Amino acid sequence: MTESKFEPDDNDGNANAGMRKGLTSYGDRGFSLFLRKAFIKGAGYTDAALDRPVIGIASTGSAYNPCHGNAPQLIEAVKRGVMLAGGLPMEFPTISVHESFAAPTSMYLRNLMAMDTEEMVRAQPMDAVVLIGGCDKTVPAQLMGAASAGLPAIQLITGSMLTGSHRGERVGACTDCRRYWARYRTGEIDAEETADVNNQLVASVGTCSVMGTASTMACIAEALGMTVPGGASPPAVTADRIRIAEQTGAQAVRIARERLTIDKVLTPAAFENAMRVLLAIGGSTNGIVHLAAIAGRMGLEIDLHALDRMGRETPVLLDLKPSGQHYMEDFHAAGGMATLLRELRPLLHLDALTVTGRTLGEEIEAAGPGFAQDVVRPVAQPIYPQGGIAVLWGNLAPGGAIIKQSAAEPVLMEHEGRAVVFENAEDLARRIDSDELDVTPHDVLVLKNIGPKGAPGMPEAGYLPIPRKLARAGVKDMVRISDGRMSGTAFGTIVLHVTPESAIGGPLAYVRSGDRIRLSVANREISLLVTDEELARRAKESPVVEPTAGRGYRKLFLQTVTQADKGVDFDFLRAPDTTGKVPR
Ligand code: FES
């Protein structure tokens, strides 16, 4: 008699592997498997194929996401790797989110993408999952979802775009986008040149070519041990990137066989390594929010005080825009993350396990010796002596705020000035360029209501433009404060993530034009020079009404979104218990 292929337990008595995994509930598990196999055979699969370890491939290719424009080539290479290693690749779609094609903000949709990823990884039969992400919010969303799903998972980055050339100058998104737009606003360049440079800023598919959020999250994913070695830096259109994709597919089969689940990789040591790297690369401030969200899925909280201490002893080594001068493709040519990790070795937890089954230390060793290059500096000659990001506290931000000091104007980092307040993004847009605006270069620009609930979705509007009349007079930087975020590609003396946000009644809500504000990065201080009694009086006089929504995702978002220090995740998606803090 032939052995039944529809026993819910395989020959090893394993009911939770391959096509047997997560059978649909019909009350008869044998029938569920019989039905599942009947349907998949409709696509031409044989039993031999269906008996292999199943590797899900979360595809985020989308016509609305040019940062993932190489997804078809990556998927083909991942499938090749999976099949070479004896697995069965199963591609499936999830939401894809691009920075410029998501209203009101991509951050608003990050948690939706994380839920989509988690639930589809959980619902469909797979023994491991390859997560293909790149554009800013996609990698954190996938890591958040995969962390909660708990399967073996491996991240594949789409890779950075190439740089372009504009009238002899090398350009790349999006630091140069901002620079050229600022020149257009002040009348330095005309509409024709603006149109010309618009054709050059994004020279190929792939993610932004500077150390913005996408590049930051790529480096963080590798530092967490979630990519194959060297997975962060190859540009999107290179053979190296395709080879990484093939290796990722093959490694996915190994982690499926070894049951190397994501909790074995996303440990406190891995998060500390990721924070160290974030600081050393002069990474995007958004990296902190995303790390807080991913850590929250594993029951870990980010200790901002400890992170600040870590920052004081971590130099910025990577010479990439916006803190430095190079682009991602230069970082790749300089050896990528292996070059950086080699320099950082004394500050890392070398025993942290990676998705290769080897430790980070073993991977650094395997990468071999370095070579002469000028993109990653030695620790003795850093770009910036301290970490790129400092954490600030004070009566304006009792829950903390952050500043990217490596991208700030040094003379403004110790500054006291008069507040010029904008109540929300619309108010800012209406008045910032008015010749009537009462503002001087020494003032502090304050923008309210762009926090997690305020906008909603914590838009990257913290990079307030310099008022036009000051910009025309040559002012390049001013102290700017908000409860929002800033693109990792932006620069300036900009205080962000003020917590709690103004929309829920944080002190920022009660700042008025004319108040004095003191910023001292040396003392890690952001203070409103107004008494507690006066602030309480203002709160009583004009109490804040928190935003609400009647239905749909916006209702869920406004009811459950957490503040920046908790990663702006939904409260019910975080792990139920906090088991520790990172860094320790
Ligand atoms: Fe996708 Fe910058 S817009 S990475």
Coordinates of C-alpha atoms in Angstrom, one line a residue, residues 62-68 96-109 134-138 161 173-174 177-178 198 201-202 206-208 214 460 485 487 489:
S62 CA 5.6 48.0 -6.6
A63 CA 5.3 50.5 -9.4
Y64 CA 4.9 53.1 -6.6
N65 CA 8.2 52.2 -5.1
P66 CA 11.2 52.9 -7.4
C67 CA 13.5 52.2 -4.4
H68 CA 12.4 48.5 -4.9
S96 CA 5.2 48.4 -0.1
V97 CA 5.7 51.9 1.2
H98 CA 7.8 54.6 -0.6
E99 CA 8.6 57.9 1.0
S100 CA 7.3 60.1 -1.7
F101 CA 4.2 58.1 -2.5
A102 CA 2.6 57.7 0.9
A103 CA 0.1 60.2 2.3
P104 CA 0.1 61.6 4.9
T105 CA 3.4 59.9 5.7
S106 CA 5.2 56.6 5.2
M107 CA 5.6 56.4 9.0
Y108 CA 1.8 56.4 9.3
L109 CA 1.7 53.2 7.2
G134 CA 14.9 48.9 1.3
C135 CA 13.0 52.2 1.3
D136 CA 13.0 53.8 4.7
K137 CA 10.1 52.3 6.5
T138 CA 10.1 48.9 4.8
M161 CA 20.7 53.9 -6.2
A173 CA 19.1 61.8 -3.3
C174 CA 18.3 63.2 -1.1
C177 CA 17.6 67.4 -3.4
R178 CA 17.3 69.6 -0.4
N198 CA 15.6 66.9 -11.1
L201 CA 19.3 63.3 -8.5
V202 CA 18.0 59.7 -8.7
G206 CA 17.4 51.7 -5.5
T207 CA 17.3 53.5 -2.2
C208 CA 18.7 57.0 -1.4
A214 CA 17.3 53.6 4.2
E460 CA 9.6 64.3 8.5
R485 CA 11.1 63.6 12.6
S487 CA 14.8 62.8 6.9
T489 CA 19.3 63.0 4.4

